[in-house]
GROMACS .gro file of C-alpha atoms in nm:
model
  302
    1MET     CA    1  -0.540   0.080  -1.323
    2ASN     CA    2  -0.760   0.238  -1.593
    3PHE     CA    3  -1.061   0.139  -1.386
    4LEU     CA    4  -0.918   0.258  -1.052
    5ALA     CA    5  -0.817   0.607  -1.192
    6ASP     CA    6  -1.107   0.669  -1.427
    7ASP     CA    7  -1.324   0.961  -1.377
    8GLU     CA    8  -1.597   0.730  -1.288
    9LEU     CA    9  -1.464   0.655  -0.972
   10HIS     CA   10  -1.461   1.012  -0.876
   11GLY     CA   11  -1.099   1.003  -0.732
   12ARG     CA   12  -1.186   0.709  -0.481
   13GLY     CA   13  -1.237   0.941  -0.192
   14SER     CA   14  -1.151   0.776   0.170
   15ALA     CA   15  -1.462   0.598   0.305
   16THR     CA   16  -1.689   0.676   0.008
   17ARG     CA   17  -1.912   0.453  -0.218
   18ASP     CA   18  -1.618   0.485  -0.462
   19GLU     CA   19  -1.367   0.346  -0.235
   20HIS     CA   20  -1.609   0.058  -0.171
   21ILE     CA   21  -1.647   0.001  -0.558
   22ALA     CA   22  -1.258   0.004  -0.584
   23ALA     CA   23  -1.245  -0.262  -0.306
   24LEU     CA   24  -1.513  -0.472  -0.460
   25PHE     CA   25  -1.308  -0.472  -0.782
   26ALA     CA   26  -1.003  -0.593  -0.586
   27ALA     CA   27  -1.186  -0.846  -0.404
   28SER     CA   28  -1.340  -0.990  -0.724
   29GLN     CA   29  -0.992  -1.030  -0.854
   30PHE     CA   30  -0.873  -1.206  -0.542
   31GLN     CA   31  -1.167  -1.447  -0.561
   32ALA     CA   32  -1.110  -1.521  -0.940
   33LEU     CA   33  -0.755  -1.628  -0.855
   34GLY     CA   34  -0.867  -1.877  -0.602
   35LEU     CA   35  -0.724  -1.695  -0.310
   36ASP     CA   36  -0.852  -1.763   0.041
   37PRO     CA   37  -1.081  -1.482   0.173
   38GLY     CA   38  -0.914  -1.271   0.453
   39GLY     CA   39  -1.203  -1.041   0.521
   40ASP     CA   40  -1.525  -1.043   0.719
   41ASN     CA   41  -1.744  -1.350   0.737
   42ASN     CA   42  -1.554  -1.548   0.501
   43THR     CA   43  -1.541  -1.275   0.232
   44PHE     CA   44  -1.261  -1.078   0.080
   45LEU     CA   45  -1.378  -0.756   0.213
   46GLN     CA   46  -1.311  -0.613   0.559
   47LYS     CA   47  -1.535  -0.325   0.671
   48SER     CA   48  -1.469  -0.088   0.952
   49PRO     CA   49  -1.671   0.219   1.087
   50LEU     CA   50  -1.508   0.557   1.108
   51PRO     CA   51  -1.506   0.747   1.448
   52ASN     CA   52  -1.841   0.939   1.498
   53PRO     CA   53  -1.804   1.238   1.490
   54LEU     CA   54  -1.464   1.265   1.298
   55PRO     CA   55  -1.181   1.443   1.470
   56PRO     CA   56  -1.214   1.815   1.421
   57ARG     CA   57  -0.883   1.842   1.229
   58LEU     CA   58  -0.995   1.572   0.998
   59GLN     CA   59  -1.328   1.734   0.949
   60GLN     CA   60  -1.166   2.048   0.859
   61SER     CA   61  -0.944   1.875   0.585
   62LEU     CA   62  -1.228   1.701   0.458
   63SER     CA   63  -1.437   2.008   0.419
   64LYS     CA   64  -1.238   2.117   0.119
   65PHE     CA   65  -1.357   1.796  -0.064
   66GLU     CA   66  -1.703   1.676  -0.163
   67ASP     CA   67  -1.952   1.702   0.102
   68ILE     CA   68  -2.053   1.335   0.157
   69PRO     CA   69  -2.072   1.111   0.467
   70HIS     CA   70  -1.757   0.929   0.573
   71LYS     CA   71  -1.895   0.665   0.788
   72GLU     CA   72  -1.713   0.343   0.711
   73THR     CA   73  -1.412   0.209   0.522
   74TRP     CA   74  -1.328  -0.110   0.331
   75ASN     CA   75  -1.014  -0.322   0.301
   76ALA     CA   76  -0.974  -0.597   0.018
   77ILE     CA   77  -0.771  -0.890   0.147
   78GLY     CA   78  -0.682  -1.223  -0.011
   79ILE     CA   79  -0.453  -1.515   0.096
   80LEU     CA   80  -0.219  -1.730  -0.073
   81ARG     CA   81  -0.162  -2.038   0.170
   82GLY     CA   82   0.187  -2.140   0.205
   83SER     CA   83   0.275  -2.505   0.142
   84THR     CA   84   0.542  -2.583   0.400
   85SER     CA   85   0.548  -2.299   0.639
   86PRO     CA   86   0.190  -2.155   0.622
   87ASP     CA   87   0.245  -1.979   0.958
   88GLU     CA   88   0.488  -1.751   0.827
   89VAL     CA   89   0.349  -1.465   0.639
   90ILE     CA   90   0.469  -1.224   0.384
   91LEU     CA   91   0.229  -0.920   0.351
   92LEU     CA   92   0.200  -0.724   0.024
   93THR     CA   93  -0.009  -0.408   0.069
   94ALA     CA   94  -0.118  -0.068  -0.094
   95HIS     CA   95  -0.403   0.175  -0.038
   96LEU     CA   96  -0.706   0.200  -0.259
   97ASP     CA   97  -0.840   0.532  -0.163
   98HIS     CA   98  -0.745   0.892  -0.285
   99LEU     CA   99  -0.875   1.237  -0.221
  100GLY     CA  100  -1.209   1.219  -0.418
  101GLN     CA  101  -1.362   1.528  -0.563
  102GLY     CA  102  -1.237   1.878  -0.436
  103PRO     CA  103  -1.128   2.226  -0.544
  104ALA     CA  104  -1.120   2.253  -0.924
  105VAL     CA  105  -0.780   2.318  -1.077
  106ASN     CA  106  -0.785   2.431  -1.433
  107GLY     CA  107  -1.155   2.315  -1.446
  108ASP     CA  108  -1.089   1.958  -1.335
  109ALA     CA  109  -1.230   1.859  -0.962
  110ILE     CA  110  -1.148   1.495  -0.971
  111TYR     CA  111  -0.843   1.398  -0.782
  112ASN     CA  112  -0.793   1.055  -0.961
  113GLY     CA  113  -0.488   0.939  -0.786
  114ALA     CA  114  -0.321   0.756  -1.071
  115ASP     CA  115   0.019   0.745  -0.906
  116ASP     CA  116  -0.133   0.780  -0.545
  117ASP     CA  117  -0.206   0.504  -0.527
  118ALA     CA  118  -0.370   0.335  -0.811
  119SER     CA  119  -0.004   0.233  -0.903
  120GLY     CA  120   0.049   0.060  -0.581
  121THR     CA  121  -0.280  -0.104  -0.602
  122THR     CA  122  -0.205  -0.244  -0.950
  123ALA     CA  123   0.136  -0.361  -0.820
  124VAL     CA  124  -0.031  -0.577  -0.562
  125LEU     CA  125  -0.291  -0.712  -0.791
  126THR     CA  126  -0.040  -0.791  -1.061
  127LEU     CA  127   0.172  -0.972  -0.790
  128ALA     CA  128  -0.142  -1.160  -0.686
  129HIS     CA  129  -0.198  -1.282  -1.038
  130LEU     CA  130   0.154  -1.387  -1.094
  131LEU     CA  131   0.216  -1.569  -0.764
  132ALA     CA  132  -0.136  -1.734  -0.760
  133ASN     CA  133  -0.049  -1.880  -1.095
  134SER     CA  134   0.293  -2.000  -0.996
  135PRO     CA  135   0.395  -2.315  -0.768
  136ARG     CA  136   0.257  -2.267  -0.437
  137PRO     CA  137   0.518  -2.066  -0.210
  138LYS     CA  138   0.637  -2.232   0.112
  139ARG     CA  139   0.526  -1.931   0.314
  140THR     CA  140   0.183  -1.774   0.302
  141ILE     CA  141   0.140  -1.449   0.117
  142VAL     CA  142  -0.128  -1.203   0.240
  143PHE     CA  143  -0.247  -0.935  -0.027
  144ALA     CA  144  -0.413  -0.646   0.156
  145LEU     CA  145  -0.556  -0.321  -0.006
  146PHE     CA  146  -0.621  -0.058   0.258
  147GLY     CA  147  -0.890   0.187   0.264
  148SER     CA  148  -0.878   0.535   0.411
  149GLU     CA  149  -0.506   0.588   0.405
  150GLU     CA  150  -0.539   0.950   0.273
  151ILE     CA  151  -0.739   1.045   0.609
  152GLY     CA  152  -0.525   0.873   0.871
  153GLY     CA  153  -0.492   0.514   0.800
  154PHE     CA  154  -0.829   0.369   0.921
  155GLY     CA  155  -0.788   0.073   0.692
  156ASN     CA  156  -0.466  -0.041   0.827
  157ARG     CA  157  -0.630   0.016   1.187
  158ALA     CA  158  -0.900  -0.224   1.100
  159PHE     CA  159  -0.655  -0.462   0.971
  160LEU     CA  160  -0.446  -0.456   1.287
  161ALA     CA  161  -0.753  -0.472   1.502
  162HIS     CA  162  -0.898  -0.778   1.320
  163PRO     CA  163  -0.596  -0.954   1.146
  164PRO     CA  164  -0.665  -1.218   0.891
  165VAL     CA  165  -0.353  -1.398   1.040
  166PRO     CA  166  -0.187  -1.373   1.357
  167LEU     CA  167   0.039  -1.054   1.371
  168ALA     CA  168   0.313  -1.243   1.518
  169GLU     CA  169   0.345  -1.453   1.211
  170ILE     CA  170   0.390  -1.158   0.954
  171ILE     CA  171   0.757  -1.187   0.871
  172ALA     CA  172   0.765  -0.884   0.649
  173ASN     CA  173   0.544  -0.614   0.496
  174LEU     CA  174   0.620  -0.425   0.159
  175GLU     CA  175   0.357  -0.141   0.077
  176PHE     CA  176   0.375  -0.022  -0.265
  177GLU     CA  177   0.311   0.334  -0.294
  178MET     CA  178   0.355   0.573  -0.597
  179ILE     CA  179   0.548   0.357  -0.852
  180GLY     CA  180   0.398   0.505  -1.172
  181ARG     CA  181   0.668   0.748  -1.254
  182PRO     CA  182   1.067   0.718  -1.221
  183ASP     CA  183   1.261   0.919  -0.974
  184SER     CA  184   1.544   1.125  -1.128
  185ALA     CA  185   1.719   1.109  -0.772
  186VAL     CA  186   1.794   0.737  -0.812
  187PRO     CA  187   1.961   0.546  -1.111
  188THR     CA  188   1.720   0.450  -1.400
  189GLY     CA  189   1.519   0.130  -1.333
  190THR     CA  190   1.555   0.153  -0.959
  191LEU     CA  191   1.290   0.185  -0.682
  192TRP     CA  192   1.364   0.317  -0.332
  193LEU     CA  193   1.264   0.176   0.004
  194THR     CA  194   1.153   0.391   0.287
  195GLY     CA  195   1.350   0.305   0.605
  196TYR     CA  196   1.604   0.111   0.432
  197ASP     CA  197   1.867   0.156   0.703
  198ARG     CA  198   1.622   0.045   0.960
  199SER     CA  199   1.632  -0.329   0.889
  200ASN     CA  200   1.816  -0.597   0.695
  201LEU     CA  201   1.523  -0.659   0.476
  202GLY     CA  202   1.590  -0.404   0.190
  203PRO     CA  203   1.960  -0.497   0.152
  204GLU     CA  204   1.881  -0.880   0.143
  205LEU     CA  205   1.621  -0.818  -0.126
  206ALA     CA  206   1.870  -0.625  -0.307
  207ARG     CA  207   2.102  -0.912  -0.288
  208HIS     CA  208   1.839  -1.133  -0.447
  209GLY     CA  209   1.781  -0.904  -0.737
  210ALA     CA  210   1.557  -0.634  -0.632
  211HIS     CA  211   1.643  -0.291  -0.771
  212LEU     CA  212   1.603  -0.135  -0.448
  213VAL     CA  213   1.815   0.162  -0.305
  214ASN     CA  214   1.781   0.385  -0.002
  215ASP     CA  215   1.507   0.655   0.008
  216PRO     CA  216   1.674   0.951  -0.141
  217HIS     CA  217   1.418   1.199   0.028
  218PRO     CA  218   1.487   1.153   0.398
  219ALA     CA  219   1.357   1.499   0.477
  220GLU     CA  220   1.003   1.405   0.362
  221HIS     CA  221   1.002   1.127   0.635
  222PHE     CA  222   0.818   0.892   0.400
  223PHE     CA  223   0.891   0.593   0.622
  224GLN     CA  224   0.609   0.749   0.861
  225ARG     CA  225   0.385   0.837   0.577
  226SER     CA  226   0.214   0.523   0.455
  227ASP     CA  227   0.057   0.223   0.598
  228ASN     CA  228   0.363   0.043   0.664
  229TYR     CA  229   0.430   0.258   0.951
  230ALA     CA  230   0.149   0.129   1.164
  231LEU     CA  231   0.244  -0.212   1.122
  232ALA     CA  232   0.606  -0.114   1.198
  233ARG     CA  233   0.481   0.037   1.514
  234GLN     CA  234   0.359  -0.302   1.615
  235GLY     CA  235   0.713  -0.443   1.560
  236ILE     CA  236   0.655  -0.591   1.200
  237ILE     CA  237   0.929  -0.528   0.971
  238ALA     CA  238   0.758  -0.307   0.745
  239HIS     CA  239   0.865  -0.070   0.463
  240THR     CA  240   0.737   0.102   0.154
  241VAL     CA  241   0.852   0.058  -0.195
  242SER     CA  242   0.817   0.376  -0.407
  243SER     CA  243   0.972   0.577  -0.700
  244PHE     CA  244   0.792   0.905  -0.605
  245GLY     CA  245   1.016   1.196  -0.734
  246LEU     CA  246   0.836   1.472  -0.557
  247HIS     CA  247   0.638   1.548  -0.890
  248HIS     CA  248   0.406   1.831  -0.875
  249ASP     CA  249   0.100   1.629  -0.948
  250TYR     CA  250   0.100   1.480  -0.597
  251HIS     CA  251  -0.255   1.539  -0.436
  252GLN     CA  252  -0.361   1.750  -0.752
  253PRO     CA  253  -0.641   1.649  -1.018
  254SER     CA  254  -0.349   1.625  -1.265
  255ASP     CA  255  -0.257   1.296  -1.112
  256GLU     CA  256  -0.399   1.092  -1.411
  257LEU     CA  257  -0.338   0.798  -1.615
  258ARG     CA  258  -0.183   1.013  -1.885
  259THR     CA  259   0.111   1.097  -1.651
  260ILE     CA  260   0.208   0.716  -1.590
  261ASP     CA  261   0.528   0.601  -1.741
  262PHE     CA  262   0.408   0.236  -1.803
  263ASN     CA  263   0.723   0.105  -1.916
  264HIS     CA  264   0.891   0.215  -1.572
  265MET     CA  265   0.604   0.074  -1.389
  266THR     CA  266   0.605  -0.261  -1.564
  267ASN     CA  267   0.966  -0.311  -1.518
  268ALA     CA  268   0.916  -0.185  -1.148
  269ILE     CA  269   0.673  -0.467  -1.078
  270ALA     CA  270   0.868  -0.719  -1.268
  271SER     CA  271   1.170  -0.652  -1.084
  272MET     CA  272   1.008  -0.747  -0.755
  273ILE     CA  273   0.875  -1.084  -0.870
  274SER     CA  274   1.192  -1.286  -0.825
  275PRO     CA  275   1.285  -1.139  -0.503
  276ILE     CA  276   0.940  -1.166  -0.340
  277ARG     CA  277   0.932  -1.513  -0.451
  278TRP     CA  278   1.273  -1.593  -0.293
  279LEU     CA  279   1.137  -1.416   0.027
  280ALA     CA  280   0.825  -1.639   0.014
  281ASP     CA  281   1.042  -1.966  -0.033
  282SER     CA  282   1.324  -1.889   0.211
  283SER     CA  283   1.390  -1.916   0.570
  284PHE     CA  284   1.521  -1.583   0.604
  285LYS     CA  285   1.375  -1.352   0.888
  286PRO     CA  286   1.430  -0.980   0.862
  287GLN     CA  287   1.530  -0.802   1.183
  288TRP     CA  288   1.537  -0.438   1.294
  289ASN     CA  289   1.871  -0.283   1.307
  290THR     CA  290   1.978  -0.184   1.658
  291GLY     CA  291   1.788   0.111   1.789
  292SER     CA  292   1.568   0.114   1.468
  293ASN     CA  293   1.242  -0.070   1.580
  294PRO     CA  294   0.977   0.203   1.567
  295GLN     CA  295   0.789  -0.017   1.832
  296THR     CA  296   1.033   0.078   2.104
  297ASN     CA  297   1.220   0.372   1.924
  298PRO     CA  298   0.967   0.577   1.716
  299PRO     CA  299   1.121   0.840   1.502
  300ALA     CA  300   1.145   1.179   1.669
  301ASN     CA  301   0.944   1.369   1.401
  302HIS     CA  302   0.656   1.123   1.378
   0.00000   0.00000   0.00000
């Protein structure tokens, strides 16, 4: 996390050299763990070109930040093959990128993105380490770290266009987004799950020890605001795990390592290990609740 959120990575701007470095860092971790590559040409990296030219609205939002070309984005993908049910897949994701360098606030122009989303990336890498060094799960686990979430989810689009496993085999997706600080709106030691009421995945994980509750901020529409939503629109049971308490460092240069509550974050990641392990070893297949499948019933304010 120190590497990802360091000033040397200049805020990991979407589709920049620094996002690429972050993806290479993650890819090297996956390779060192002995995971199978899930990227292009038997590598752990998946590269995808961005539209050229970029949509005018996106060009306008990027104009406030460092004037650099945004031509291609990178995902890092590693695969832990299942032992007895390898064609059933659990997908664990986060996004690598943040905003890069932009308007200075109190003399600081680097938008480090420690909570958003170096915290989630660190969670996925940590889970990869723990699960790869444990008895092989029955189901396959894919670890995917997406680029360019902040400018429209171009990394998840690349993943959906060229998936490392057939999309129909993905049983569930958990995205980890902003778990670096506790949310005072929920009990201490608790994480929340976006779209908790949309499927039976969250309640079932909670029954198996996950400290998960419903998203306490429904007005923010967080279910539609992370990479999970693009997968959910394909019918995949996909939710985001978070503890974002609407802190004022969101999308500011002050989202730095010094603001992270490492005790909370360590406990948050640890609390998900056994439930994910249970899911990877079980025959449980989560389902959308009636009328809640975003593929057929998209939210009204998407």
